[in-house]
Amino acid sequence: PPPPPSPPPPPSPPPPTTPPPTTPPPTYHPTYAPTMAPTFPSPRSASVKLQQDLTLQWEANFSSGQLSFVATLVNRAWVGFGYSPNGTMDGADVFICRPDAQSPLLTAEEYHLFNHSANGIVPVSANATTRRLQLGEISNMSCAQSGDVTILSFAVSSWSDLKGAAVPALIPGQYRGQFIYAYGDSDVFQQHSTTSRGGVYLDFYEQPSKNKPLNAHAYKVAHAVVMFLAFGLIMPAGGIVSAFFKERLLGGQWFELHWRLQAFGAVLALVGVAIAISFTQLGTQGSHKTTGVPAHFSTVHSIAGLVTFVLMAMQCLGASSRPRLDDSGRSLWSAWHRINGRVILLCAVVTICLGALQLGIKDIIVYVYAGAMGVIYITLSITKMCQRNDEYSNFGPMYQPGKGYTVNDFKDY
């Protein structure tokens, strides 16, 4: 038989297919807007004649944030200069050239001023000074004497508050501040006189050539005199008239004198507050340690004065809306008016004492004044309590028939 047919050959594999060329994904290179280096004003400098024998030279480097000061005193004596957040000694950070310091090198020292007393002038510790020097917060501190001239110089990029926290010396947009100075009569570091101290408002950017000293002491004396006249003399006199002269000044004369005295005292108090606020605004504009706003009501004295002034304003408003004699609320109003008036006088004495201490008046004088006011107040209170005509006080009817007075003597007062 014939041989079987051979099997068909296997199919040949398909030819290899070439994959289509692939395009690589595009590579994106992000672009960034060019960064602009911060711009600072060019350095500025100026010289200010603080007093006849004291001149201050300063330079402000805005890019480094550093202030440099050189105080030249035409006398061989200690001299100090520094930053004050409120224009007073309280809370100031100052540098003092003390030729009498027990140090192998004559150098400037940094001090914190907590108050006006000798114990309130505290030198910054050596450790804190070393740390500030290492951080570059202070530099170039020197104290030199040549002939009859004493020169204090230092540079700061940060002041130091009473807790040791750094306060930038140049805050962008707030290139100004209030500074204080003082100097002695000799190398011995002791209390300065009332004429060898003061303050200066420095604007390092706007108009440095017009910087001039502020007569801080004159402002404070004017404020003290006006407020003492208002709360220490005139208003207490008005209260005494109301308490003791109702039967001696009839026909409404006592009331006329009472409200005129109190109104005049209130006007003087308003003037005194305006002096204090204007000086603080002018002296510390933009110099607050953190916010760059004026440091109003930043001392115990100013807060006590604010409380006293608010109570006085309430007293004036209450007096202008007093009920008539036949009104049922007259007795309650009279009680409030009298108590609030005594509280105002008490607050005024406290505020006056605090202000006197801040002004630098000797402690013994302040204590004598406070004691005298206490004795006078207690004496007048006892005298009033012992009087037998209580029916004519503010807590009783103003008019009592059969006492020899007519109703017109007390009507509507």
Coordinates of C-alpha atoms in Angstrom, one line a residue:
P1 CA 0.0 0.0 0.0
P2 CA 1.1 3.5 -0.6
P3 CA 2.8 5.3 2.3
P4 CA 0.6 7.7 4.3
P5 CA 0.8 11.3 3.4
S6 CA 3.2 13.4 5.3
P7 CA 1.6 16.0 7.8
P8 CA 1.5 19.5 6.7
P9 CA 4.3 21.7 7.9
P10 CA 3.6 23.8 10.9
P11 CA 2.7 27.4 10.2
S12 CA 5.5 29.8 10.3
P13 CA 5.4 32.3 13.2
P14 CA 4.3 35.8 12.3
P15 CA 7.0 38.3 11.7
P16 CA 7.9 40.3 14.7
T17 CA 6.0 43.6 14.9
T18 CA 7.9 46.7 15.8
P19 CA 6.1 48.7 18.5
P20 CA 5.3 52.3 17.5
P21 CA 7.7 54.8 18.8
T22 CA 6.6 56.4 22.0
T23 CA 7.1 60.0 22.9
P24 CA 8.5 60.6 26.3
P25 CA 6.4 62.8 28.6
P26 CA 7.4 66.4 28.7
T27 CA 9.6 67.4 31.6
Y28 CA 8.3 70.4 33.4
H29 CA 10.7 72.8 35.1
P30 CA 8.8 75.1 37.6
T31 CA 9.7 78.7 37.4
Y32 CA 9.8 80.9 40.5
A33 CA 9.4 84.6 40.7
P34 CA 12.6 86.3 41.6
T35 CA 12.7 87.1 45.3
M36 CA 13.4 90.7 46.2
A37 CA 15.8 91.3 49.0
P38 CA 14.3 93.5 51.7
T39 CA 15.1 97.1 51.4
F40 CA 16.0 99.3 54.3
P41 CA 16.5 103.0 54.6
S42 CA 20.0 104.3 54.4
P43 CA 21.7 104.9 57.8
R44 CA 20.9 108.1 59.5
S45 CA 22.6 110.1 62.2
A46 CA 22.1 113.3 64.1
S47 CA 23.4 115.3 67.1
V48 CA 21.0 116.6 69.8
K49 CA 22.0 119.1 72.5
L50 CA 20.2 117.7 75.5
Q51 CA 21.4 120.4 77.9
Q52 CA 24.1 123.1 78.0
D53 CA 26.8 120.6 79.0
L54 CA 25.4 117.4 77.5
T55 CA 25.3 116.5 73.9
L56 CA 24.0 113.2 72.3
Q57 CA 25.1 111.8 69.0
W58 CA 23.2 108.9 67.5
E59 CA 23.3 106.7 64.4
A60 CA 20.6 104.3 63.2
N61 CA 21.6 101.4 60.9
F62 CA 18.3 100.1 59.7
S63 CA 19.7 97.0 57.8
S64 CA 21.4 95.6 61.0
G65 CA 18.8 97.0 63.3
Q66 CA 21.4 98.7 65.5
L67 CA 21.4 102.0 67.3
S68 CA 24.6 103.7 68.4
F69 CA 24.8 106.4 71.0
V70 CA 27.6 108.7 72.2
A71 CA 26.7 111.1 75.1
T72 CA 29.3 113.7 75.8
L73 CA 29.2 115.6 79.2
V74 CA 31.4 118.6 79.7
N75 CA 32.2 117.6 83.3
R76 CA 34.0 114.9 85.2
A77 CA 30.9 113.1 86.5
W78 CA 28.7 110.1 86.0
V79 CA 26.3 110.2 83.1
G80 CA 23.5 107.9 82.0
F81 CA 21.3 107.5 78.9
G82 CA 18.7 104.9 77.9
Y83 CA 15.3 103.8 76.5
S84 CA 12.1 104.4 78.5
P85 CA 8.8 102.9 77.3
N86 CA 6.8 105.5 79.1
G87 CA 9.1 108.5 79.3
T88 CA 9.9 108.0 83.0
M89 CA 12.4 106.2 85.1
D90 CA 10.0 103.4 85.9
G91 CA 10.7 100.5 83.5
A92 CA 13.7 102.1 81.7
D93 CA 16.8 100.3 80.4
V94 CA 19.8 102.6 80.6
F95 CA 23.5 102.6 80.3
I96 CA 25.5 104.5 82.9
C97 CA 29.1 105.6 82.8
R98 CA 30.3 105.3 86.4
P99 CA 33.9 106.5 86.9
D100 CA 33.7 105.5 90.6
A101 CA 32.8 101.8 89.8
Q102 CA 35.2 99.3 91.4
S103 CA 36.3 97.8 88.1
P104 CA 39.8 97.4 86.6
L105 CA 38.5 98.9 83.4
L106 CA 36.4 102.0 83.0
T107 CA 33.3 100.8 81.2
A108 CA 29.6 101.5 80.8
E109 CA 27.2 99.3 82.7
E110 CA 23.6 98.4 81.9
Y111 CA 20.9 99.1 84.5
H112 CA 17.2 98.4 84.9
L113 CA 15.2 101.2 86.6
F114 CA 12.3 99.7 88.6
N115 CA 11.4 102.9 90.5
H116 CA 12.9 106.2 91.7
S117 CA 14.4 104.9 94.9
A118 CA 18.1 103.9 95.2
N119 CA 17.1 100.3 95.6
G120 CA 15.1 100.5 92.3
I121 CA 18.3 101.1 90.2
V122 CA 19.5 97.6 89.6
P123 CA 22.5 96.7 87.4
V124 CA 22.0 93.9 84.9
S125 CA 23.7 90.7 86.1
A126 CA 27.1 89.8 84.7
N127 CA 25.7 86.6 83.2
A128 CA 22.9 88.5 81.4
T129 CA 25.4 91.1 80.1
T130 CA 27.7 88.3 78.8
R131 CA 24.8 86.6 77.1
R132 CA 23.7 89.9 75.5
L133 CA 27.2 90.6 74.3
Q134 CA 27.5 87.2 72.8
L135 CA 24.2 87.5 71.0
G136 CA 25.2 91.0 69.7
E137 CA 22.3 92.7 71.4
I138 CA 24.7 95.2 73.0
S139 CA 28.2 96.2 71.9
N140 CA 30.9 98.9 72.0
M141 CA 30.1 99.8 75.6
S142 CA 32.7 102.3 76.9
C143 CA 33.1 105.0 79.4
A144 CA 36.0 107.5 79.0
Q145 CA 37.2 110.6 80.6
S146 CA 39.6 113.1 79.2
G147 CA 40.3 116.4 81.0
D148 CA 36.9 117.8 82.0
V149 CA 34.9 115.7 79.6
T150 CA 33.1 112.4 80.2
I151 CA 32.0 110.3 77.2
L152 CA 29.5 107.4 77.4
S153 CA 29.1 105.3 74.3
F154 CA 27.2 102.0 73.5
A155 CA 25.3 100.3 70.7
V156 CA 22.2 98.2 71.0
S157 CA 20.2 96.0 68.6
S158 CA 17.7 95.1 71.4
W159 CA 16.8 96.8 74.6
S160 CA 16.1 94.7 77.7
D161 CA 12.8 95.0 79.7
L162 CA 12.6 94.5 83.4
K163 CA 12.1 90.7 82.9
G164 CA 15.1 90.4 80.7
A165 CA 13.2 90.0 77.5
A166 CA 14.7 91.5 74.3
V167 CA 12.9 94.5 72.8
P168 CA 14.0 95.3 69.2
A169 CA 15.7 98.7 69.1
L170 CA 14.5 99.4 65.6
I171 CA 11.0 98.2 64.8
P172 CA 10.2 98.5 61.0
G173 CA 7.7 101.3 60.6
Q174 CA 8.3 102.5 64.2
Y175 CA 11.7 104.1 64.0
R176 CA 11.2 106.4 67.0
G177 CA 11.1 106.4 70.7
Q178 CA 11.4 108.1 74.1
F179 CA 14.6 108.2 75.9
I180 CA 15.8 109.6 79.3
Y181 CA 19.1 110.9 80.6
A182 CA 20.7 112.1 83.8
Y183 CA 24.1 113.1 85.1
G184 CA 25.7 113.9 88.4
D185 CA 28.0 116.6 89.8
S186 CA 31.0 114.3 90.4
D187 CA 32.3 110.8 89.7
V188 CA 30.4 109.6 92.8
F189 CA 27.3 107.8 91.7
Q190 CA 24.5 109.5 93.7
Q191 CA 21.2 111.1 93.2
H192 CA 21.1 113.8 90.5
S193 CA 19.6 117.2 90.9
T194 CA 16.2 118.1 89.4
T195 CA 17.9 120.1 86.7
S196 CA 20.3 117.5 85.5
R197 CA 17.8 115.1 84.1
G198 CA 15.3 115.0 81.3
G199 CA 13.8 113.2 78.3
V200 CA 14.2 113.3 74.6
Y201 CA 12.0 112.1 71.7
L202 CA 14.1 110.7 68.9
D203 CA 12.7 110.0 65.4
F204 CA 15.4 108.1 63.6
Y205 CA 13.7 108.1 60.2
E206 CA 11.4 111.0 59.5
Q207 CA 13.1 114.1 60.6
P208 CA 16.2 113.3 62.6
S209 CA 17.6 116.8 62.2
K210 CA 14.6 118.2 64.2
N211 CA 15.0 115.9 67.2
K212 CA 14.9 118.0 70.3
P213 CA 14.7 117.4 74.0
L214 CA 11.4 117.3 75.7
N215 CA 11.1 119.2 78.9
A216 CA 9.6 116.2 80.7
H217 CA 10.0 117.7 84.1
A218 CA 8.1 120.9 83.2
Y219 CA 5.2 118.8 81.8
K220 CA 5.1 116.7 84.9
V221 CA 5.3 119.8 87.2
A222 CA 2.5 121.5 85.3
H223 CA 0.3 118.3 85.5
A224 CA 1.1 118.0 89.2
V225 CA 0.2 121.6 90.1
V226 CA -3.0 121.6 88.1
M227 CA -4.2 118.3 89.6
F228 CA -3.2 119.3 93.2
L229 CA -5.2 122.5 92.9
A230 CA -8.2 120.5 91.6
F231 CA -8.2 117.5 93.9
G232 CA -6.1 118.7 96.7
L233 CA -7.6 122.1 97.4
I234 CA -10.6 123.2 95.3
M235 CA -12.8 120.1 95.4
P236 CA -12.2 119.4 99.1
A237 CA -13.1 123.0 99.8
G238 CA -16.4 122.4 97.9
G239 CA -17.1 119.4 100.0
I240 CA -16.5 121.3 103.2
V241 CA -18.9 124.0 102.1
S242 CA -21.6 121.4 101.5
A243 CA -20.9 119.7 104.8
F244 CA -20.5 122.6 107.2
F245 CA -21.9 125.8 105.8
K246 CA -25.5 125.1 105.0
E247 CA -26.8 127.1 107.9
R248 CA -24.2 129.9 107.5
L249 CA -24.8 130.5 103.8
L250 CA -28.6 130.5 103.4
G251 CA -30.7 131.3 100.5
G252 CA -28.9 128.8 98.3
Q253 CA -25.5 130.6 98.7
W254 CA -23.8 127.5 100.0
F255 CA -25.1 125.5 97.1
E256 CA -24.0 128.2 94.6
L257 CA -20.5 128.2 96.1
H258 CA -20.4 124.4 96.3
W259 CA -21.2 123.7 92.7
R260 CA -19.0 126.5 91.4
L261 CA -16.0 125.2 93.3
Q262 CA -16.6 121.6 92.1
A263 CA -17.1 122.7 88.5
F264 CA -13.9 124.7 88.6
G265 CA -12.1 121.8 90.1
A266 CA -13.5 119.5 87.4
V267 CA -12.3 121.8 84.6
L268 CA -8.8 121.9 86.2
A269 CA -8.8 118.1 86.4
L270 CA -9.7 117.9 82.7
V271 CA -6.8 120.2 81.9
G272 CA -4.4 118.1 84.0
V273 CA -5.5 114.9 82.2
A274 CA -5.0 116.6 78.8
I275 CA -1.5 117.6 79.8
A276 CA -0.6 114.0 80.9
I277 CA -2.1 112.4 77.8
S278 CA -0.5 114.9 75.4
F279 CA 2.9 114.5 76.9
T280 CA 2.6 110.7 76.8
Q281 CA 1.4 110.9 73.2
L282 CA 4.1 113.2 72.2
G283 CA 6.9 111.5 74.1
T284 CA 6.2 107.9 73.4
Q285 CA 4.5 107.8 70.0
G286 CA 5.4 104.6 68.4
S287 CA 7.7 103.6 71.2
H288 CA 5.7 101.0 73.1
K289 CA 7.8 97.8 73.6
T290 CA 5.6 95.5 71.5
T291 CA 2.7 97.3 69.9
G292 CA 4.4 100.5 68.9
V293 CA 1.6 102.6 70.3
P294 CA 1.7 105.3 73.1
A295 CA 2.1 103.7 76.5
H296 CA -0.9 105.5 78.1
F297 CA -1.9 104.4 81.6
S298 CA 1.1 102.1 82.0
T299 CA 1.9 103.1 85.6
V300 CA 0.1 102.7 88.9
H301 CA -0.2 106.5 89.3
S302 CA -1.8 106.9 85.8
I303 CA -4.2 104.0 86.5
A304 CA -5.2 105.5 89.9
G305 CA -5.6 108.9 88.2
L306 CA -7.9 107.3 85.6
V307 CA -10.1 105.8 88.3
T308 CA -10.3 109.1 90.2
F309 CA -11.2 111.0 87.0
V310 CA -13.9 108.5 86.0
L311 CA -15.5 108.7 89.5
M312 CA -15.4 112.5 89.3
A313 CA -17.1 112.4 85.9
M314 CA -19.8 110.2 87.4
Q315 CA -20.2 112.7 90.2
C316 CA -20.7 115.5 87.8
L317 CA -23.2 113.7 85.7
G318 CA -25.1 112.6 88.9
A319 CA -25.1 116.2 90.2
S320 CA -26.6 117.5 86.9
S321 CA -29.5 115.0 87.2
R322 CA -30.3 115.2 90.9
P323 CA -33.9 114.7 91.9
R324 CA -35.9 117.5 93.5
L325 CA -36.4 117.7 97.2
D326 CA -39.9 116.3 97.1
D327 CA -38.8 113.4 94.9
S328 CA -38.9 109.9 96.6
G329 CA -35.4 109.1 95.3
R330 CA -33.8 112.2 96.7
S331 CA -32.5 110.6 99.9
L332 CA -30.9 107.7 98.0
W333 CA -29.3 110.1 95.6
S334 CA -28.0 112.2 98.4
A335 CA -26.4 109.2 100.1
W336 CA -24.7 108.1 96.9
H337 CA -23.5 111.6 96.1
R338 CA -21.9 112.1 99.5
I339 CA -20.3 108.6 99.6
N340 CA -19.0 108.9 96.1
G341 CA -17.5 112.3 96.8
R342 CA -15.6 110.9 99.8
V343 CA -14.3 108.0 97.7
I344 CA -13.1 110.5 95.1
L345 CA -11.2 112.5 97.7
L346 CA -9.6 109.3 99.1
C347 CA -8.6 108.2 95.6
A348 CA -7.2 111.7 94.9
V349 CA -5.0 111.6 98.0
V350 CA -3.6 108.2 96.9
T351 CA -3.0 109.4 93.4
I352 CA -1.4 112.6 94.5
C353 CA 1.0 110.6 96.7
L354 CA 1.9 108.2 93.9
G355 CA 2.5 111.1 91.6
A356 CA 4.7 112.9 94.1
L357 CA 6.9 109.9 94.4
Q358 CA 7.1 109.5 90.7
L359 CA 8.0 113.2 90.4
G360 CA 11.0 112.6 92.8
I361 CA 9.6 114.3 95.9
K362 CA 11.2 113.0 99.0
D363 CA 9.3 110.2 100.7
I364 CA 9.1 111.9 104.0
I365 CA 7.2 114.8 102.5
V366 CA 4.7 112.4 100.8
Y367 CA 4.2 110.6 104.1
V368 CA 3.6 113.8 106.0
Y369 CA 1.0 114.9 103.4
A370 CA -0.8 111.6 103.5
G371 CA -0.9 111.6 107.3
A372 CA -2.1 115.2 107.4
M373 CA -4.9 114.4 105.0
G374 CA -5.9 111.4 107.1
V375 CA -6.0 113.5 110.3
I376 CA -8.1 116.2 108.6
Y377 CA -10.5 113.7 107.1
I378 CA -11.0 112.0 110.5
T379 CA -11.4 115.3 112.3
L380 CA -14.0 116.6 109.9
S381 CA -15.9 113.3 110.0
I382 CA -16.0 113.3 113.8
T383 CA -17.1 116.9 113.8
K384 CA -19.9 116.2 111.4
M385 CA -21.1 113.3 113.4
C386 CA -21.1 115.3 116.6
Q387 CA -23.2 118.1 115.2
R388 CA -26.7 118.3 116.5
N389 CA -28.2 119.7 113.3
D390 CA -28.3 116.4 111.5
E391 CA -31.7 117.2 110.2
Y392 CA -30.1 119.6 107.8
S393 CA -27.7 117.0 106.4
N394 CA -28.2 115.4 103.0
F395 CA -29.8 112.4 104.7
G396 CA -32.7 114.4 106.2
P397 CA -35.2 117.0 105.0
M398 CA -33.6 120.2 103.9
Y399 CA -36.3 122.3 105.5
Q400 CA -37.7 121.9 109.0
P401 CA -40.5 124.2 110.1
G402 CA -40.1 126.1 113.4
K403 CA -36.3 126.4 113.1
G404 CA -36.3 130.1 112.2
Y405 CA -35.7 129.5 108.4
T406 CA -38.0 129.8 105.6
V407 CA -38.6 127.3 102.9
N408 CA -37.0 129.5 100.4
D409 CA -33.7 129.2 102.3
F410 CA -33.5 125.5 101.3
K411 CA -35.8 125.1 98.3
D412 CA -34.6 123.0 95.5
Y413 CA -30.9 122.7 96.7

